[in-house]
Coordinates of C-alpha atoms in Angstrom, one line a residue:
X239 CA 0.0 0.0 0.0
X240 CA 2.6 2.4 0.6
X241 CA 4.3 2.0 -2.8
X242 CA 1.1 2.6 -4.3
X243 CA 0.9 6.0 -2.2
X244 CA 4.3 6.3 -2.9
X245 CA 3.6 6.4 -6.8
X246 CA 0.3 8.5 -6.5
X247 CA 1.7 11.2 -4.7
X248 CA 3.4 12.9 -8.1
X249 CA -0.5 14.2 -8.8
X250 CA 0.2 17.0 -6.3
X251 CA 2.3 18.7 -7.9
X252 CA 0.5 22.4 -9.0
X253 CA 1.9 22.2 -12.7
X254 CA -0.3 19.3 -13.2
X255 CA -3.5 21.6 -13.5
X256 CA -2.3 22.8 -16.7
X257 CA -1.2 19.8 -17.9
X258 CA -5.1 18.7 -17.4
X259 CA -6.3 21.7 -18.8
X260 CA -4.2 21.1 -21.8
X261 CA -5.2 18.2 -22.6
X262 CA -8.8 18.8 -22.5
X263 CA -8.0 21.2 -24.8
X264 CA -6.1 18.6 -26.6
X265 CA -8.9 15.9 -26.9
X266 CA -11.5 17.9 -27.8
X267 CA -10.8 18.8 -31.7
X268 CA -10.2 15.4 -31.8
X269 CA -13.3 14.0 -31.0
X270 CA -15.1 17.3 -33.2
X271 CA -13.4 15.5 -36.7
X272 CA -13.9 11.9 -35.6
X273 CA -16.9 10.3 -33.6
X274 CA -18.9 13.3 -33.3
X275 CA -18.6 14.2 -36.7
X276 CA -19.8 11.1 -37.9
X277 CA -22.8 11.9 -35.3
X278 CA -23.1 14.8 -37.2
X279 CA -22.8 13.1 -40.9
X280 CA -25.5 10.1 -39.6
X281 CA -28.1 12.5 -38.9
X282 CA -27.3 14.5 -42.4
X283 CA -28.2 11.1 -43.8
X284 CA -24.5 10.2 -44.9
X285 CA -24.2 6.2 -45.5
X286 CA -21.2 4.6 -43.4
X287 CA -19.2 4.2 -46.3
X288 CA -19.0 7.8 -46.7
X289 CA -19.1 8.4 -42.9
X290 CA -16.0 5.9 -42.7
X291 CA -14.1 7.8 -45.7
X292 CA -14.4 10.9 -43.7
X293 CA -11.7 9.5 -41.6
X294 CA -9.4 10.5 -44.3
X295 CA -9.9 14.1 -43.1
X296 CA -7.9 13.7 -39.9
X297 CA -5.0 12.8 -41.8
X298 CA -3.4 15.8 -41.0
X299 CA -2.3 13.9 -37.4
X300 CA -0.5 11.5 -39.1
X301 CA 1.6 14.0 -41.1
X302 CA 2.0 16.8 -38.5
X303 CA 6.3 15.6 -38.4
X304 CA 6.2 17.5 -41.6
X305 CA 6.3 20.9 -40.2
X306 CA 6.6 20.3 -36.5
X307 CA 10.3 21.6 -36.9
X308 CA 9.0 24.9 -37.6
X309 CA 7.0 24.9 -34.6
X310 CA 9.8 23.7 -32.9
X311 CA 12.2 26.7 -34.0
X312 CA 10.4 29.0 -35.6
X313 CA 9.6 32.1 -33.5
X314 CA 6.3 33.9 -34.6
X315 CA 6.6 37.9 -35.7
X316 CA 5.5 40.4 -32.3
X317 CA 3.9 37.1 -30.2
X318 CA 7.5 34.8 -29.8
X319 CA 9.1 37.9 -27.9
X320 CA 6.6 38.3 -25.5
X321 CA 5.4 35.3 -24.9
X322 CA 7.9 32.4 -25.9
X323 CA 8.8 30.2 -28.4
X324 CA 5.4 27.6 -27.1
X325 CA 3.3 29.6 -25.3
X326 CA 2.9 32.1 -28.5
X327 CA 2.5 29.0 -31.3
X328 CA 0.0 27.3 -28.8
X329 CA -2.0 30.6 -28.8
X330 CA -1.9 31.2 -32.2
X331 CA -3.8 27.4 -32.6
X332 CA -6.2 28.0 -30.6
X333 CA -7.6 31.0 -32.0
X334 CA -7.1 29.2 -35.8
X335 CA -9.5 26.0 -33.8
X336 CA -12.2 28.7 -32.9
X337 CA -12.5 30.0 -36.4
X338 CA -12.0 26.7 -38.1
X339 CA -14.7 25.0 -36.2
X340 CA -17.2 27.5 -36.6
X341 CA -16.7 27.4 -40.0
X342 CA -17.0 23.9 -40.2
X343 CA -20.5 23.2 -38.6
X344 CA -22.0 26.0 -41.3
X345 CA -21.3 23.9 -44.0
X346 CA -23.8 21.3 -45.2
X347 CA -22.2 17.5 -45.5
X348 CA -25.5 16.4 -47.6
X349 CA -25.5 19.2 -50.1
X350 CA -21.5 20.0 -50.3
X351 CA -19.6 17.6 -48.7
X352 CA -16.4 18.9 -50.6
X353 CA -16.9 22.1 -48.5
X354 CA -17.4 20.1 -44.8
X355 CA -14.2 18.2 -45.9
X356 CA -12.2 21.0 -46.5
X357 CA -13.3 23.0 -43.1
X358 CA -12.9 19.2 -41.0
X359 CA -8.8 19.6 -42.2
X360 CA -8.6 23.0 -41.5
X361 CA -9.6 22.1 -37.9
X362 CA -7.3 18.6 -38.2
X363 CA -4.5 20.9 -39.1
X364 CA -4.5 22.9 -36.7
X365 CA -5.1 21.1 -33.8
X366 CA -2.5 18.4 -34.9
X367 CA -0.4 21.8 -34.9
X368 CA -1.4 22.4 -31.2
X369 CA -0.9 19.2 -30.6
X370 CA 2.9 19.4 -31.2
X371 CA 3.2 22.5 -29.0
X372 CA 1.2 20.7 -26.2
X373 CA 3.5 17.6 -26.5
X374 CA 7.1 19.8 -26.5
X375 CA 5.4 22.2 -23.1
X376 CA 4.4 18.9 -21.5
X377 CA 7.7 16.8 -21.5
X378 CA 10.1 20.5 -21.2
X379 CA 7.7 21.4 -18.5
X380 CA 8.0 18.8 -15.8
X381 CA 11.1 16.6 -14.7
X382 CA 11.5 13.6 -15.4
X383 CA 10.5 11.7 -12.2
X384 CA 7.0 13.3 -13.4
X385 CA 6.5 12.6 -17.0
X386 CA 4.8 9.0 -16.3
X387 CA 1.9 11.5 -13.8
X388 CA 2.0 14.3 -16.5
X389 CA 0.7 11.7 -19.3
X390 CA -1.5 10.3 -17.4
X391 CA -3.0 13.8 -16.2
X392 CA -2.7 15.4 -19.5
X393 CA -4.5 11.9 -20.9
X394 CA -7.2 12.1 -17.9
X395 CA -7.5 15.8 -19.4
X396 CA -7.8 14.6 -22.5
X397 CA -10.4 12.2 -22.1
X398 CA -12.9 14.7 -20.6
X399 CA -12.1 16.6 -23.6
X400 CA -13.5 13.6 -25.4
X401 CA -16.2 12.8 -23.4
X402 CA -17.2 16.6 -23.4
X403 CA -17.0 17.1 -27.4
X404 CA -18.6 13.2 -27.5
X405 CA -21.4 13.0 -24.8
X406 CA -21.7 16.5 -24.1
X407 CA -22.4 17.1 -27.9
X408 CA -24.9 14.6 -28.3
X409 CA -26.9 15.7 -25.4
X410 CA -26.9 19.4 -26.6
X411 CA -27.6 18.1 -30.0
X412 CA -30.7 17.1 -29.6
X413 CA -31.8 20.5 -27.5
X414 CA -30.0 23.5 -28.9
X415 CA -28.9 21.7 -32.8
X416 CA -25.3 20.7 -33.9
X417 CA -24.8 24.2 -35.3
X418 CA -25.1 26.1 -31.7
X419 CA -23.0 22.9 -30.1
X420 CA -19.6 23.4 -32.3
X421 CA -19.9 26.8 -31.9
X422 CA -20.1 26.4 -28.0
X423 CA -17.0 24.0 -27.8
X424 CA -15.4 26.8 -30.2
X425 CA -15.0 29.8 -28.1
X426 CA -14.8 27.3 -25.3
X427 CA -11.2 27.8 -26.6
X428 CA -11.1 30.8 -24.5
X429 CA -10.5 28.8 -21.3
X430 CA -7.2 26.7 -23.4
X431 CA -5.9 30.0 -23.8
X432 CA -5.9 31.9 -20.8
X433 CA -4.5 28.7 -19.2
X434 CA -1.4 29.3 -21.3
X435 CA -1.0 32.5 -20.7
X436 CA -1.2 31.9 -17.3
X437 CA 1.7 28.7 -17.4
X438 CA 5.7 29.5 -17.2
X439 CA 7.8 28.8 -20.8
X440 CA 9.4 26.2 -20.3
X441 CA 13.2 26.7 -20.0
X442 CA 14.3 24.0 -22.7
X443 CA 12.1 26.0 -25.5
X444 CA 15.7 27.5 -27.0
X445 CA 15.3 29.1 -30.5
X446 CA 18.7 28.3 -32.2
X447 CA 20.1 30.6 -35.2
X448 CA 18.6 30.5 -38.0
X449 CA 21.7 30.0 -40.4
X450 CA 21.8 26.3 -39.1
X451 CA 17.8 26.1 -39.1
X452 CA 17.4 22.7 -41.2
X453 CA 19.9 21.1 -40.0
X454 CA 19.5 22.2 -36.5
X455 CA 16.0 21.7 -36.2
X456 CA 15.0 18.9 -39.2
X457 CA 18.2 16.8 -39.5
X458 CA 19.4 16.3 -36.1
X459 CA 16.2 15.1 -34.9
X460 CA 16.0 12.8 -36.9
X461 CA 19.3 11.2 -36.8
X462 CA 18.9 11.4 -33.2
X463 CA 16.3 9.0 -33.0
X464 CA 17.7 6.5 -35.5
X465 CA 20.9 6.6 -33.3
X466 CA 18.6 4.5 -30.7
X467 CA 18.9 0.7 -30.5
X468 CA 16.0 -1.5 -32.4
X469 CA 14.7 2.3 -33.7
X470 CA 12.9 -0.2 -36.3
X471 CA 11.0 -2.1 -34.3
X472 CA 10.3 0.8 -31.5
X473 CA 8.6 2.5 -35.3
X474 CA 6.4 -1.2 -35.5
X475 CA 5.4 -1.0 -32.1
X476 CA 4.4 2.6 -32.2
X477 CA 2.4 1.8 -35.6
X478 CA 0.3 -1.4 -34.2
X479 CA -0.5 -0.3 -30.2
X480 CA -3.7 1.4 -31.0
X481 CA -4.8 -0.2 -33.8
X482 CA -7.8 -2.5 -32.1
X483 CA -9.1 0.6 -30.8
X484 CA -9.1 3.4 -33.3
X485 CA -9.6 1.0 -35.9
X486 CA -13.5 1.3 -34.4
X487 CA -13.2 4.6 -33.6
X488 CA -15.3 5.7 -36.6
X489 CA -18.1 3.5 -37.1
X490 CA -19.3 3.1 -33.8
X491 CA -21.5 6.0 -34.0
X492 CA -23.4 3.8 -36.9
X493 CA -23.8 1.0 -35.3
X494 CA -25.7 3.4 -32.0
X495 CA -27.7 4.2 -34.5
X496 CA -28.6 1.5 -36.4
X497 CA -29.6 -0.1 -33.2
X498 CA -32.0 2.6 -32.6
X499 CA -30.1 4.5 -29.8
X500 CA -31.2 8.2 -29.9
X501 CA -28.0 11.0 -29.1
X502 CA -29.2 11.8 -25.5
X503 CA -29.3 7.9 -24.9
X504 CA -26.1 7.6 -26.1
X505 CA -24.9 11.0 -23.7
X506 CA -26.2 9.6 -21.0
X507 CA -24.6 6.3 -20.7
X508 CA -21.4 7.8 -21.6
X509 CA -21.6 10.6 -19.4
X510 CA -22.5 8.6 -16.1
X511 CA -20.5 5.7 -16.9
X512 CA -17.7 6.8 -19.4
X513 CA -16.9 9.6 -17.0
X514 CA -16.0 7.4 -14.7
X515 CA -13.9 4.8 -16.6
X516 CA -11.9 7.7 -18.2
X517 CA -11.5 8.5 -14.5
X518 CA -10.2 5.5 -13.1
X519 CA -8.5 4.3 -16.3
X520 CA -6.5 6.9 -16.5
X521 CA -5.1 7.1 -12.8
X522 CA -5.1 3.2 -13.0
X523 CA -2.6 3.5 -16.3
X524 CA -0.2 6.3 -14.4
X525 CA -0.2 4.2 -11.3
X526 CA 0.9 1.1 -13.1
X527 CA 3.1 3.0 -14.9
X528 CA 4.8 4.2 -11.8
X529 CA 4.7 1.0 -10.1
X530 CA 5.5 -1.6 -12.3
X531 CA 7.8 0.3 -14.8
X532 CA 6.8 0.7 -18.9
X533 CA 6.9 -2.7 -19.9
X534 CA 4.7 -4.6 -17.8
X535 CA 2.0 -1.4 -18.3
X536 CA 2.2 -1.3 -22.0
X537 CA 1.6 -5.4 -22.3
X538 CA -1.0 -5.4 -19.9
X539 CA -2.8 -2.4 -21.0
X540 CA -2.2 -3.8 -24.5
X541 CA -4.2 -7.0 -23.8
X542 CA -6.9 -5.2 -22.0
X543 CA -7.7 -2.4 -24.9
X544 CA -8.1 -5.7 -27.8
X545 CA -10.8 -7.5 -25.2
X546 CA -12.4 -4.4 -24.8
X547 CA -13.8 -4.3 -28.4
X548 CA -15.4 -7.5 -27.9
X549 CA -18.5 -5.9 -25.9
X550 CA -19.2 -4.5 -29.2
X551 CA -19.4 -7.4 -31.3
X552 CA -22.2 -9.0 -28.5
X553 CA -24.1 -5.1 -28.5
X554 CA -24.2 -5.8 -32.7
X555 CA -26.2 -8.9 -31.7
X556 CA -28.2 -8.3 -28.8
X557 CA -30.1 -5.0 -30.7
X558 CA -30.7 -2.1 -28.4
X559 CA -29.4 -3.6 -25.0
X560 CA -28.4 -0.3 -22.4
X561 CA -26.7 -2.8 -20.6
X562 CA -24.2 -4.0 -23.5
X563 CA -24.3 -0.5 -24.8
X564 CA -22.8 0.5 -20.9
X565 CA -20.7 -2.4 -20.6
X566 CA -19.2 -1.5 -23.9
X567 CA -18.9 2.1 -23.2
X568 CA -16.9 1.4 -19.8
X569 CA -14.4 -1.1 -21.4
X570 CA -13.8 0.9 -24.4
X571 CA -12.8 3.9 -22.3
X572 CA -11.1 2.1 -19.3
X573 CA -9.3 0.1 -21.3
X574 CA -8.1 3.2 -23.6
X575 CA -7.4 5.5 -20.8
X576 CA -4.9 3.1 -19.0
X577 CA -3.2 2.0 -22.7
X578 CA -3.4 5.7 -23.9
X579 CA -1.8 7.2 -20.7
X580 CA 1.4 4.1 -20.6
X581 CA 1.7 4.8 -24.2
X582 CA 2.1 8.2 -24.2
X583 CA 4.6 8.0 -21.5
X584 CA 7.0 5.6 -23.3
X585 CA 6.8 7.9 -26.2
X586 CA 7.8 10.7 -24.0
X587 CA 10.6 8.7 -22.6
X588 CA 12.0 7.9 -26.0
X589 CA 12.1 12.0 -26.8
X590 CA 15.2 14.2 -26.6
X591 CA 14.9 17.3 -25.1
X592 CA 16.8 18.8 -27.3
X593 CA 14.5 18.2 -30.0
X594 CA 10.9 17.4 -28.4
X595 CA 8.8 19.2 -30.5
X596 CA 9.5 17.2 -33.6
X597 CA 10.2 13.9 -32.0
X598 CA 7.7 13.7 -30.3
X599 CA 5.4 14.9 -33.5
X600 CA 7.5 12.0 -35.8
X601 CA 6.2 9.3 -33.1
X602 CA 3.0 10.6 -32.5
X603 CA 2.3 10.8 -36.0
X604 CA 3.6 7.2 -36.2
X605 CA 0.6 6.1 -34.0
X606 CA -1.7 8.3 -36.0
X607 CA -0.9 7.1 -39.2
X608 CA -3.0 3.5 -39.4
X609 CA -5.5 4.9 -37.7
X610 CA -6.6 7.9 -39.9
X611 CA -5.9 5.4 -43.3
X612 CA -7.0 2.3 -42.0
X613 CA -9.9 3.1 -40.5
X614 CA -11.1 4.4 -43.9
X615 CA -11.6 1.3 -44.9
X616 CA -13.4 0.5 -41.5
X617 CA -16.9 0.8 -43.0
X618 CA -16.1 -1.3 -46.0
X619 CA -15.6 -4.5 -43.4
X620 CA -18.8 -3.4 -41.7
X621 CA -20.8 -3.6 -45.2
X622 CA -18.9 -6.9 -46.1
X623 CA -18.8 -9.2 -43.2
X624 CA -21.3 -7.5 -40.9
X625 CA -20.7 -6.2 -37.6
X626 CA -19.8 -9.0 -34.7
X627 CA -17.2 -10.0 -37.5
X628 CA -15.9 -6.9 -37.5
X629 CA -15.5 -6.0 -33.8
X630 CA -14.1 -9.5 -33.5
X631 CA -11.4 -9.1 -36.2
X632 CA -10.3 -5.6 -34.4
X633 CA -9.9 -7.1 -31.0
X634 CA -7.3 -9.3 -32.6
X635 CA -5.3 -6.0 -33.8
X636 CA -3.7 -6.1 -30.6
X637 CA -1.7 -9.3 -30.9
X638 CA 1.2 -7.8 -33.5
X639 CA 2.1 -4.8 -31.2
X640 CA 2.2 -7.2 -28.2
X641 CA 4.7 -9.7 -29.5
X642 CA 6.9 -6.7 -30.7
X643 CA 7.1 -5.6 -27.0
X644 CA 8.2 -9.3 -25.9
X645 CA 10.5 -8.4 -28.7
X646 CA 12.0 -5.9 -27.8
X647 CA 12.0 -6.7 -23.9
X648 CA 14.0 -9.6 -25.0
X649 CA 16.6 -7.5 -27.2
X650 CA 16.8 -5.2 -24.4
X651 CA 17.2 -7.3 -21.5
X652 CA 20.5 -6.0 -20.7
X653 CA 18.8 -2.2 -19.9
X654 CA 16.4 -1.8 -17.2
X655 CA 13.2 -3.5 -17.8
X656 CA 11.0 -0.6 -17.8
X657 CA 12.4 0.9 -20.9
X658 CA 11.4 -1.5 -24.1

């Protein structure tokens, strides 16, 4: 018990207010471009082969490496002097989000789709673009010692940030219309960017000259992470570990639907219930991490995110069951919030300071990657083998990732255990 208080305690440290408030901040755009937009499309009357191609519009997460080493060195004209190199690109996101997403829900997906498309990047581009200056402030902003609690708060953060553009949106949606609900969550941007005005620069954000710019800030990066042992399979790993879950990520939405679930039913059961596995998930997933080290967490959290897909597959045959839709619901976002919050944590560990901005961007976009182009294709398995099939085949999305951590544990049993 004391070793469990032991590893709890790093939650009281005051910086980790920001770090939640950040990744609320974080989470929500997210959610705006991916499940609630297909809410969104459904009730336009969008089929889900067309909802699942809309996927393809987040692919600017997957890609966000490309000019992550201007956020990282860049300063911005007026703003950089005044408020630092992150602090003044973080602001400058935020107020692109607000306008972006405004514009977004006062387009019409049935009549010009082209035109929702084009506003849903906008808003993938730049909050992939905040994203990398959320990543850099997290890991310069804390110690080490803290980066396993700081994941897990910013992820906890992150989560609500979810459940709030998710649940929160479908509830509204059917009172006050989708229109009035992304323009609420838009200027709720507000509260993001007081929070960084309010938050120290970190020390480590060090604009270098400019005469050396790509090689300072897009070369050495680079060739500092291929300098690390196994770099080829750590690039597998961080490709397959959340495959089984965001593989579903977009299609989910359809099946509620389908199965006759109206959007406050949905906001409902994912408010009282998801709330609370997002909760514990995520405290569960920095405990772990602090306890039993990076490895152990990973596999374990690994194997609990693939069973949690199967609660779908059973919902797809039972019809409208609350009580598969709940069970479902609190696996899905347990099981994510533990993998999410030991995953992001090894990826922070794997960063140079030197260079975080871009690193962490390169492996982020790594995990983004199959999950913005395969899950594309998401709605085509749906159509051809059905649903149960389909949740069934995803929970077994896990097993690659899993036996290249056993991988590289073995490879790297001569380092300390908790560092794959």
């Amino acid at each position: 018990m004391a070793a469990w208080t032991t590893a709890f305690s790093v939650y009281k440290n005051p910086k980790m207010i920001a770090m939640l408030i950040l990744g609320t901040f974080s989470g929500l755009p997210l959610v705006l471009v991916f499940s609630t937009l297909s809410f969104w499309l459904s009730d336009c009357g969008v089929d889900v082969k067309a909802v699942a191609a809309f996927s393809l519009v987040r692919l600017p997460y997957s890609f966000k490496f490309l000019w992550s080493p201007y956020i990282d060195r860049m300063p911005l004209p007026f703003l950089t002097k005044r408020l630092g190199q992150r602090r003044s690109w973080a602001v400058l996101f935020q107020v692109c989000l607000m306008i972006s997403l405004i514009a977004l829900v006062h387009t019409n997906p049935a009549v010009n789709p082209a035109a929702t498309a084009v506003c849903a990047v906008a808003v993938a581009f730049f909050s992939a673009s905040q994203d990398v200056v959320f990543d850099a402030f997290r890991i310069e902003y804390l110690q080490q010692r803290d980066q396993g609690a700081a994941a897990a708060t910013f992820v906890f953060g992150y989560r609500i940030g979810m459940l709030v553009a998710g649940a929160g949106a479908l509830f509204l949606s059917d009172r006050i219309g989708w229109t009035r609900v992304y323009e609420v969550l838009a200027l709720s941007g507000v509260i993001g960017i007081a929070t960084i005005l309010c938050a120290k620069e970190p020390a480590a954000a060090i604009v270098p000259k400019r005469e050396s710019f790509f090689k300072d800030a897009v070369v050495a990066p680079i060739a500092d992470f291929l300098k690390k042992n196994n770099w080829l399979p750590v690039v597998l790993f961080l490709l397959t570990y959340k495959l089984c879950e965001t593989s579903i990520g977009t299609v989910t939405p359809k099946l509620y639907k389908e199965q006759g679930f109206t959007n406050t039913e949905i906001a409902a059961i994912v408010k009282l219930w998801g709330i609370a596995a997002t909760l514990l998930g995520g405290f569960l997933g920095g405990g772990l991490v602090a306890k039993a080290g990076l490895f152990k967490s990973l596999m374990i959290c690994g194997v609990l995110q693939g069973l949690s897909n199967l609660p779908f597959a059973v919902l797809a045959v039972e019809g409208k069951s609350f009580l598969w839709l709940t069970v479902a619901i609190v696996s899905d976002n347990m099981a994510a919030g533990m993998a999410t919050t030991a995953f992001v944590a090894y990826m922070s560990s794997l960063c140079n300071k030197a260079y975080t901005a871009t690193q962490y961007a390169l492996l982020s976009s790594l995990m983004a990657l199959p999950r913005d182009v395969l899950s594309a294709t998401s709605g085509w398995l749906v159509a051809r083998f059905g649903w149960p099939v389909f949740f069934i085949f995803t929970a077994f999305l896990s097993l690659p990732s899993l036996g290249i951590l056993w991988f590289l544990n073995r490879r790297l049993q001569s380092a300390p255990a908790d560092t794959p």
